[in-house]
XYZ file of C-alpha atoms in Angstrom:
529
model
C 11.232 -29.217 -5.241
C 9.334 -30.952 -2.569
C 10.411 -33.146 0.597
C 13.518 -35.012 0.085
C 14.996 -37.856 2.490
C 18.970 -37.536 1.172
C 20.471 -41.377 2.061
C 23.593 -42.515 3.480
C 25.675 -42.183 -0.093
C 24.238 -38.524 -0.534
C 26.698 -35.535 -0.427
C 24.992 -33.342 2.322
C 24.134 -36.046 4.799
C 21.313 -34.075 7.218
C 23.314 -35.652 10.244
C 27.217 -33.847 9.968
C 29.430 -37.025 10.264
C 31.462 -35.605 13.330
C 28.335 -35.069 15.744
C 27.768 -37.513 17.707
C 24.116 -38.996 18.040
C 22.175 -40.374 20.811
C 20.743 -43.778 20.730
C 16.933 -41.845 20.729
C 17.574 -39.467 17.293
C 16.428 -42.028 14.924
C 13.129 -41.930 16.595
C 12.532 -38.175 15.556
C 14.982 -36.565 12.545
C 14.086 -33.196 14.176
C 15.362 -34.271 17.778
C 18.439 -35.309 15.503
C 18.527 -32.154 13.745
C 18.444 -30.390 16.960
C 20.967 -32.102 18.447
C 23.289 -31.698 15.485
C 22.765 -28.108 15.833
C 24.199 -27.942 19.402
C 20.921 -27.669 21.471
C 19.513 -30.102 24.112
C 16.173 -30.991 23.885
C 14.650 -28.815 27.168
C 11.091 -27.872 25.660
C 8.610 -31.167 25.331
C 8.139 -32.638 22.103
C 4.588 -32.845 22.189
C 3.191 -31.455 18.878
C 2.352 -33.001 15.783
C 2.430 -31.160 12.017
C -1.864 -30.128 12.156
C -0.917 -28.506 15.694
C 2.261 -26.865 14.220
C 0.240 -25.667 11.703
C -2.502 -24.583 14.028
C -0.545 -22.164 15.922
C 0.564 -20.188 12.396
C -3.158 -20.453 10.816
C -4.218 -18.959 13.634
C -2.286 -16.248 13.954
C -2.249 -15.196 10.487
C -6.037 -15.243 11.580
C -7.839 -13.459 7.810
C -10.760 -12.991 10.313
C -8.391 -10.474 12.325
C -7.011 -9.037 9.673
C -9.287 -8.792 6.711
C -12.060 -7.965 9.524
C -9.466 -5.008 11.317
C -8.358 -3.419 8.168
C -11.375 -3.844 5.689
C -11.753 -0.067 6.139
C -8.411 0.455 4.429
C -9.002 -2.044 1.521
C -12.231 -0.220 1.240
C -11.062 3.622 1.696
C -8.322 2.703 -1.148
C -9.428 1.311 -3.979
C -12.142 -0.506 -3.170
C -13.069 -3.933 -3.932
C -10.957 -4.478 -6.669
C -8.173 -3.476 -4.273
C -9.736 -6.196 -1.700
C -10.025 -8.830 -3.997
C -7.187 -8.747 -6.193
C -4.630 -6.911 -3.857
C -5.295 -10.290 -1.850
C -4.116 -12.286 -4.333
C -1.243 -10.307 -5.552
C 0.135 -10.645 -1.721
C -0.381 -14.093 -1.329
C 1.687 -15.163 -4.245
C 4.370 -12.893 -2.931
C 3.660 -13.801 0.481
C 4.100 -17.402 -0.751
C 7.264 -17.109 -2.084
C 8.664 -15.671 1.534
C 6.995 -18.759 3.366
C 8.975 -20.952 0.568
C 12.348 -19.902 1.288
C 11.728 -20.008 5.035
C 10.534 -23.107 4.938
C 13.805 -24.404 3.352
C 15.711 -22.840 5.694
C 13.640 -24.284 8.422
C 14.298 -27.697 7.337
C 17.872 -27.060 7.617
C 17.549 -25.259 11.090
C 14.532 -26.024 13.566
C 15.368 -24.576 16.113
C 12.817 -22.110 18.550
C 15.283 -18.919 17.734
C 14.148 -19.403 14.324
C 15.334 -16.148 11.732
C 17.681 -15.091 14.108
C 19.384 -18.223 14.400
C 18.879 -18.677 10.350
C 21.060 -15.161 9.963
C 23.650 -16.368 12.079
C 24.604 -19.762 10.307
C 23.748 -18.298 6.526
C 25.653 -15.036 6.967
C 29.144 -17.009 7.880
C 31.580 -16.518 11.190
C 32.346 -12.961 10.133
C 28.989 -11.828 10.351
C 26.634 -14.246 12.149
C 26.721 -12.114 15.497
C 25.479 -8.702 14.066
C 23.243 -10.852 11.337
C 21.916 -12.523 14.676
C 21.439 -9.889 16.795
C 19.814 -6.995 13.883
C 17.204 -10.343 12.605
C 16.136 -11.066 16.172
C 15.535 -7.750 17.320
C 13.491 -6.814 14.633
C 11.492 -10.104 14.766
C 11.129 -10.006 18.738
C 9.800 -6.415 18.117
C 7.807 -7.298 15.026
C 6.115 -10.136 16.969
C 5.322 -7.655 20.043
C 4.050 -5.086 17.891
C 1.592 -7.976 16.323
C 0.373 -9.025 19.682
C 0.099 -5.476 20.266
C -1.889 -4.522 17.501
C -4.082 -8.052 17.231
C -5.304 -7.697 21.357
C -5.858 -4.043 20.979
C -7.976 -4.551 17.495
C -9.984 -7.342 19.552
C -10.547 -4.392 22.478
C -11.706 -2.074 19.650
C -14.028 -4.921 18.971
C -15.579 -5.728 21.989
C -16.345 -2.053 21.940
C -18.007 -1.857 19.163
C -19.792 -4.593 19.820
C -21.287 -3.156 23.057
C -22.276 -0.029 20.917
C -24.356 -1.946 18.835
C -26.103 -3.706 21.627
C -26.793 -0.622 23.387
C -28.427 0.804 19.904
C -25.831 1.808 17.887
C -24.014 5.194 17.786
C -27.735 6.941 16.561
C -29.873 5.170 19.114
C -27.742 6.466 22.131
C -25.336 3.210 21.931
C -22.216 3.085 24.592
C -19.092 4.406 23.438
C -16.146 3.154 25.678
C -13.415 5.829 26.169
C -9.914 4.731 25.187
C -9.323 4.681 28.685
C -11.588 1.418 29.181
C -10.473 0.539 25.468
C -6.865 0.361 27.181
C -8.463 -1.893 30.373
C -10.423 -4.526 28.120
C -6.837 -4.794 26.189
C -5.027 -5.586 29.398
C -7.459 -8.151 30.441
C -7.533 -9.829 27.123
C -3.671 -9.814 26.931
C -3.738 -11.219 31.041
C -6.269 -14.356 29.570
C -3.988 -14.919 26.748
C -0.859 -14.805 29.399
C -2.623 -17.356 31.763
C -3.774 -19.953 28.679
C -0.006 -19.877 27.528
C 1.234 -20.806 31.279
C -0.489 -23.961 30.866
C 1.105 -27.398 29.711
C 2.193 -27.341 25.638
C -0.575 -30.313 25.404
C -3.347 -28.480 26.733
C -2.038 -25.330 24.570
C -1.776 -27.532 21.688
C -5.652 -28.320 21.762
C -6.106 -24.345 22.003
C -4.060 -23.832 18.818
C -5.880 -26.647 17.272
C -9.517 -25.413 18.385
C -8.208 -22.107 16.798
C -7.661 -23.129 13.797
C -10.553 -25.124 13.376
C -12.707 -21.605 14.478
C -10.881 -20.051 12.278
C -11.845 -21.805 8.573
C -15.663 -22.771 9.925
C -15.810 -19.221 11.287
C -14.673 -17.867 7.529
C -17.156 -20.593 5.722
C -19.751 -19.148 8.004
C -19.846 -16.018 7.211
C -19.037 -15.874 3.499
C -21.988 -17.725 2.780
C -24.459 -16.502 5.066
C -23.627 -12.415 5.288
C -24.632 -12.237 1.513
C -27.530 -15.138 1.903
C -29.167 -12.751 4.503
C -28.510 -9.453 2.761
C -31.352 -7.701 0.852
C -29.493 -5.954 -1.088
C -26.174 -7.246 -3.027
C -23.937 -6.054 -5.095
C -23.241 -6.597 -8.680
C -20.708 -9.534 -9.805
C -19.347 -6.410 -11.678
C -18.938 -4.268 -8.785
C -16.937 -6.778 -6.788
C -14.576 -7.271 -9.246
C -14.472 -3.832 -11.394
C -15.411 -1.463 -9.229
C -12.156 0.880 -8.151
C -12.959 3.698 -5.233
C -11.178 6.930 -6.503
C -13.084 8.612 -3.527
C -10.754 8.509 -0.510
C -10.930 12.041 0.962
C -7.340 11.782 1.477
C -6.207 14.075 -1.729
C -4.636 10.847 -3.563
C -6.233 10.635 -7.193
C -3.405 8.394 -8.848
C -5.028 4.858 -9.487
C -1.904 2.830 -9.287
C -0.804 4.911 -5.753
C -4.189 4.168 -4.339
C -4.369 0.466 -5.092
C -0.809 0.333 -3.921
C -1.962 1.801 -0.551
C -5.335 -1.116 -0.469
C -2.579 -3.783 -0.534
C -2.075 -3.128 3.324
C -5.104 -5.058 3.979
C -3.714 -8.099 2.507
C -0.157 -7.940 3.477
C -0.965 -7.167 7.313
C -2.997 -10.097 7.561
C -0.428 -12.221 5.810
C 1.896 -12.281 8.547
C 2.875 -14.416 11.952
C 3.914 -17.549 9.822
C 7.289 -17.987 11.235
C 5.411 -19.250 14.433
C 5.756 -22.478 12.748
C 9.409 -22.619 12.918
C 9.245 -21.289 16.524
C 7.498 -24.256 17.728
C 10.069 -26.492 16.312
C 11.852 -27.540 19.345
C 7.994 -28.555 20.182
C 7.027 -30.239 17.291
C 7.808 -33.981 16.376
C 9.816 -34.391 12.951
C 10.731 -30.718 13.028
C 12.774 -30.734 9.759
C 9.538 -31.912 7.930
C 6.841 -30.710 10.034
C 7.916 -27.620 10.707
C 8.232 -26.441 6.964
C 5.134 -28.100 6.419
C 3.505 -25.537 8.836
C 4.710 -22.728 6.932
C 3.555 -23.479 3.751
C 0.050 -24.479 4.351
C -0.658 -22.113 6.780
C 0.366 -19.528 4.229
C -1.641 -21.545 1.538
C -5.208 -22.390 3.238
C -5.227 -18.671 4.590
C -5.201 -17.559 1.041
C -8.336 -19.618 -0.391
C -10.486 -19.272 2.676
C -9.544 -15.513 3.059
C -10.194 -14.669 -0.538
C -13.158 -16.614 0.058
C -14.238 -14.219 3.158
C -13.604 -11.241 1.262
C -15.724 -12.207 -1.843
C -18.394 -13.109 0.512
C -18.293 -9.633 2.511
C -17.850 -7.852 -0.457
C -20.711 -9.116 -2.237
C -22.898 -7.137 1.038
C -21.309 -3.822 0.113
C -23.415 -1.388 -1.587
C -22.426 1.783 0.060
C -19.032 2.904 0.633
C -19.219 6.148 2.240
C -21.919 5.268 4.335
C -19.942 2.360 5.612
C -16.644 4.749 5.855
C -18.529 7.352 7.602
C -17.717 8.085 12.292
C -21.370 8.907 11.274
C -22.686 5.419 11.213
C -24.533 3.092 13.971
C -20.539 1.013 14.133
C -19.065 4.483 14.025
C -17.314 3.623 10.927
C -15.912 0.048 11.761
C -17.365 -1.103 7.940
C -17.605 -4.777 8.927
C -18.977 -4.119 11.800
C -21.902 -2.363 10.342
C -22.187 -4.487 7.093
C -23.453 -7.214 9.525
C -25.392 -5.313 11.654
C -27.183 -3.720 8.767
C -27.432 -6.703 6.788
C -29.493 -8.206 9.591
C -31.531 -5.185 10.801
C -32.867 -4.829 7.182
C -34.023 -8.450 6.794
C -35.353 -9.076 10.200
C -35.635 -5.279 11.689
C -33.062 -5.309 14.168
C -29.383 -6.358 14.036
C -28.896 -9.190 16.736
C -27.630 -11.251 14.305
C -24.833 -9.437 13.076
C -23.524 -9.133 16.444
C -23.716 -12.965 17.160
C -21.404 -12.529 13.831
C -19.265 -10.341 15.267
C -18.790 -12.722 18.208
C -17.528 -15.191 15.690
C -15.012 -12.625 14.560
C -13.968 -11.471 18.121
C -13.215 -15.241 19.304
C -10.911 -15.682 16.047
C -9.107 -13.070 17.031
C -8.697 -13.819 20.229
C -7.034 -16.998 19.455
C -5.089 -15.154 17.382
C -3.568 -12.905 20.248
C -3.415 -16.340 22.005
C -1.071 -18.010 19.121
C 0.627 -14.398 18.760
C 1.830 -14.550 22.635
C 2.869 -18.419 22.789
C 5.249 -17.422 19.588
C 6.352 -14.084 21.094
C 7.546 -16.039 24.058
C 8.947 -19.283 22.805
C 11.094 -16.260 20.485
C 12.168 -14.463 23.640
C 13.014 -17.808 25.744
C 15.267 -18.996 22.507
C 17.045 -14.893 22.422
C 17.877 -15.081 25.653
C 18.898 -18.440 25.716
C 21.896 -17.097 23.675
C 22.577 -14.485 26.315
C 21.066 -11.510 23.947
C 18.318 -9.941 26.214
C 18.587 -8.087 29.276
C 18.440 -10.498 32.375
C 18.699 -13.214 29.682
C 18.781 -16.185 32.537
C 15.774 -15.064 33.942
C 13.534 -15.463 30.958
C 15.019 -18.520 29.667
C 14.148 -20.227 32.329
C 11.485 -22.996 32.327
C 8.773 -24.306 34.444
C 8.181 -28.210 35.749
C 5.404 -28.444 32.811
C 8.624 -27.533 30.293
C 6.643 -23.909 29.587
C 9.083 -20.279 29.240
C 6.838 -19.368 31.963
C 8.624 -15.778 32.534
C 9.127 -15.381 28.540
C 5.395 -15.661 28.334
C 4.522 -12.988 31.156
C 7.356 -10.724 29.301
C 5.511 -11.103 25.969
C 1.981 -10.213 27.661
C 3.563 -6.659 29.600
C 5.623 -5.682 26.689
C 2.290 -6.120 24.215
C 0.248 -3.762 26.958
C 2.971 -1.059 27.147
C 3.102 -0.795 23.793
C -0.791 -0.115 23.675
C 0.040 2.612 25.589
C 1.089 4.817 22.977
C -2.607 5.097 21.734
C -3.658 7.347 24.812
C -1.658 9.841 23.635
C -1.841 9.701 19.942
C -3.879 7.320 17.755
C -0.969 8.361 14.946
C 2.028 7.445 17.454
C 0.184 4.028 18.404
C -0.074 3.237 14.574
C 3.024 4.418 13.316
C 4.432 1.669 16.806
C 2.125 -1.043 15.335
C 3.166 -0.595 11.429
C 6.585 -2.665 12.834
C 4.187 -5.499 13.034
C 4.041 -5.415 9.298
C 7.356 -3.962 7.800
C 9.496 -4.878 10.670
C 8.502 -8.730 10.858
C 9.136 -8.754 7.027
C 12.289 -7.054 7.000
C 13.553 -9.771 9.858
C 11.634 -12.332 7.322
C 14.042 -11.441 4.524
C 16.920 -11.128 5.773
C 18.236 -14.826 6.394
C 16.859 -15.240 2.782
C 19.160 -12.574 1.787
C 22.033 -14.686 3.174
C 20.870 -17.698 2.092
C 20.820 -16.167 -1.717
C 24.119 -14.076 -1.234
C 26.811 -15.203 1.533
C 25.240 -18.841 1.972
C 24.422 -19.494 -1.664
C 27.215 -22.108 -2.291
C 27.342 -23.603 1.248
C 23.910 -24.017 2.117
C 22.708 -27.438 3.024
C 19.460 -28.201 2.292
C 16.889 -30.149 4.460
C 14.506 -32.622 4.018
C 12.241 -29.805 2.586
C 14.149 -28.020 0.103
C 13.602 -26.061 -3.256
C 15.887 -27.521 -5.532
C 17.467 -26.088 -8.293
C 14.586 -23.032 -7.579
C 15.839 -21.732 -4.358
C 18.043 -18.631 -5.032
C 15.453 -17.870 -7.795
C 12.538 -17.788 -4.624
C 14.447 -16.444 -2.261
C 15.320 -13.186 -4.502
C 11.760 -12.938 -5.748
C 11.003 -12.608 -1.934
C 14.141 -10.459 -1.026
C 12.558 -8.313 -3.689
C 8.988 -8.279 -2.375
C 9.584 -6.861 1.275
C 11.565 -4.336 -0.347
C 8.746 -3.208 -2.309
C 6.589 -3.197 0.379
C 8.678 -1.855 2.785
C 9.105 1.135 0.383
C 5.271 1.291 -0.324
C 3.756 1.348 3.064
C 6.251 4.203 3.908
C 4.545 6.483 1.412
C 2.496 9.200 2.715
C -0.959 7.940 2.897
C -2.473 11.807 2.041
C -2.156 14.746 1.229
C -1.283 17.607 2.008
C 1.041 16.256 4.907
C 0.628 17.874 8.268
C 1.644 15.949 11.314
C -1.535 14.429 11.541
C -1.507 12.801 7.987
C 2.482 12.345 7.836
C 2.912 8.222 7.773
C 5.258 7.394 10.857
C 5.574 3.863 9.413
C 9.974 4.975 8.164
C 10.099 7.057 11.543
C 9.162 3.862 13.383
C 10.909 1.347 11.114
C 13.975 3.535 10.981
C 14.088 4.162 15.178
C 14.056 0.018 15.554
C 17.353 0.409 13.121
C 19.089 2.910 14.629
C 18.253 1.543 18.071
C 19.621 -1.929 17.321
C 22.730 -1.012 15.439
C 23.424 1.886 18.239
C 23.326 -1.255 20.741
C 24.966 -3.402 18.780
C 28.074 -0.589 18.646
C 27.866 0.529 22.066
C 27.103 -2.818 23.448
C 26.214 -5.857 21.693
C 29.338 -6.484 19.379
C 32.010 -6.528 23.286
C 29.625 -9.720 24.371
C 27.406 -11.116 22.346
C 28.554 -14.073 19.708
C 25.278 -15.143 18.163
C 23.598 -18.263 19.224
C 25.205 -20.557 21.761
C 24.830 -24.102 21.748
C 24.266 -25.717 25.103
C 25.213 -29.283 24.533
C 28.058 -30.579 27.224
């Protein structure tokens, strides 16, 4: 297992001998790659394997996600739910990111999964494989911008409430009417910094990341330095909260449920094999991103969750609309943390600041992969005025796939003011959907492919099929236990939309794909002449 340069005498040269190559492919073995796949290079090759990387890390972002959904890990199950639940997924999630990355290395191209499906699923079947994987992972990657923007406007407005004195000293509460504004200006930002050059959007990703782990070592040390009161070693790592309010009392149901935390943050990897046609050394690099995105985001994130968790003594007070964040726990841990040692909580909204940039770079990463996904689609004909947002501007940017990617994520927002429930049962496709469009070139790979695969530079070895059905197996799971109702009794309020809104992406892309897609569309086209 490991990276593997196969030589001239080899079986599965990574070059097919009837391709032709151009004088300039030795130079870069992803430009070669590429170019063996049937694509001309038409994005510039600027990036190197720490900015690949950067644009991943960033996205999967544990500040976002561990700071957005805390509430959840904290409602069910409690710290032991946190802190092992995070674990649990990021083995899981680990395995996923290791069979992707091997089929990166064989295929580094921008279309990514989509692309994957079509090659690994054979002629029969690569145009429906195609077009099902890259609808749910254009979707899936929408709903995450979506859902990581509109968690930074939530933010920002709780942040004003504690500056104004809190929600009991007569704090500002924004309406979700200005919630909705603050999103659309934060999604314009992110659509202007992604219209600039890849170099200058290169030392964005890069900043990110670097915000990202300081940020993290930041605030896991100094949130519990500062607090006056901690919590027991034994309560971080025993303690289980039975008390959810939501009429679940099974312990195995409820820690099932905290695992949403974990695997929500745990996403937005594949931006690594999205910014292939960008990166230098693709077939290396680009796997390369993948994995150690996946792996650095699980040691400082467990790391940010022992350190928060270590300031939690209260769990109903921190769960409660009641309190001075109006229940964002985070959000109040550091604002109480620092009003009890110093008398007011200034501090802990400097710390939120720290939290609120992260996650703006994350919506930042979240729209440059959204768009260099929808400029590869519809490269291959398989959106709706497909030539317009393919098309690409005189600093080599999807200029109109980026503006797409911005509108789409604030329309979706939408939903939310009319129904908090409808808006997350939209956003839960940023979770299950991306994972189902995760697994399923895996599933070829393991099934249809499993004989006639050719591995990469990057490649599992004799392990592969054994990975790749461990995380075939995984989303499954999960797709089966974030569907479950999340209390009881179940009234329309309570119901979980998560299957309603999983299950209307399926029945809206297979309806196309009969009424529409299967007359025109023939998976990816290569545009070599």
């Amino acid at each position: 297992m490991g990276w593997q340069r196969r030589g001239k005498n080899d079986d599965q040269p990574i070059i097919p001998s009837h391709v032709p190559q151009r004088p300039d492919d030795s130079a870069d073995s992803g430009h070669a790659r590429l170019h063996a796949l049937g694509y001309k290079q038409e994005l510039k090759r600027d990036l190197s394997v720490l900015s690949n990387f950067a644009f991943s890390f960033s996205i999967i972002s544990v500040l976002t996600g561990v700071t957005t959904l805390y509430n959840t890990g904290l409602n069910f199950g409690g710290s032991v739910s946190i802190v092992y639940g995070w674990l649990i997924a990021g083995a899981f999630t680990m395995a996923v990111g290791l069979s992707m990355a091997e089929i990166c290395s064989s295929y580094p191209t921008s279309g990514g999964l989509y692309y994957w499906s079509a090659k690994l699923a054979g002629p029969d079947w690569a145009p429906f494989a195609s077009w099902i994987t890259g609808w749910f992972n254009i979707v899936g990657q929408w709903a995450v911008t979506t859902s990581v923007d509109y968690s930074l406007a939530q933010l920002i407005q709780v942040i004003i409430l504690l500056s104004t004195g809190g929600k009991n000293g007569g704090g500002y509460e924004a309406s979700k009417y200005v919630v909705i504004l603050i999103h659309g200006g934060i999604l314009f930002l992110h659509a202007i910094l992604n219209s600039l050059p890849i170099s200058l959007l290169s030392f964005f990703g890069q900043l990110a990341a670097a915000w990202n782990v300081l940020g993290v070592f930041v605030l896991m040390i100094l949130i519990p330095l500062v607090a006056t009161e901690k919590a027991s070693t034994k309560f971080v790592f025993t303690h289980f909260n039975t008390d959810n309010g939501e009429g679940i009392s099974s312990k195995l149901y409820i820690f099932v449920l905290g695992l949403l935390m974990s695997q929500y943050t745990l996403t937005g990897y594949d931006a690594s094999a999205h910014m292939t046609e960008e990166t230098k050394n693709a077939d290396e690099n680009g796997p390369k991103g993948i994995i150690s995105s996946i792996g650095i985001s699980i040691l400082v994130g467990w790391g940010y969750i022992l350190g928060i968790t270590f300031a939690v003594t209260n769990i109903p007070n921190l769960l409660s609309p009641e309190n001075d964040a109006g229940g964002y726990a985070i959000a109040e841990i550091f604002y109480q943390v620092f009003k009890s040692r110093y008398g007011n909580g200034v501090g802990g909204i400097i710390c939120l600041g720290i939290v609120a940039v992260a996650i703006f770079f994350c919506g930042m990463s979240s729209v440059t992969s959204n768009s260099r996904m929808a400029y590869a689609f519809s490269r291959d004909g398989a959106m709706p005025f497909s030539k317009f947002w393919h098309q690409v501007n005189k600093q080599e940017v999807p200029i109109n796939a980026v503006w797409l990617s911005a509108v789409v994520a604030f329309c979706m927002a939408l939903t939310s003011l009319g129904s908090l429930v409808a808006f997350q049962a939209m956003v839960s496709i940023a979770t299950i959907g991306l994972y189902i469009a995760y697994a399923l070139p895996i599933f070829f790979r393991v099934t249809l492919a499993r004989k006639s695969f050719v591995c990469g530079p990057f490649n599992l070895g004799r392990y592969g099929n054994v990975v790749g059905w461990i995380a075939v197996l995984w989303v499954t799971t999960i797709s089966v236990l974030f569907s479950l109702p999340v209390a009881y009794p179940i009234t329309t309020e309570t119901l979980n939309y998560t299957p309603v809104a999983v299950g209307g992406l399926l029945i809206l892309t297979v309806s196309s794909w009969i009424i529409s897609g299967r007359h025109w569309f023939k998976g990816p086209v290569t545009n070599l002449s």
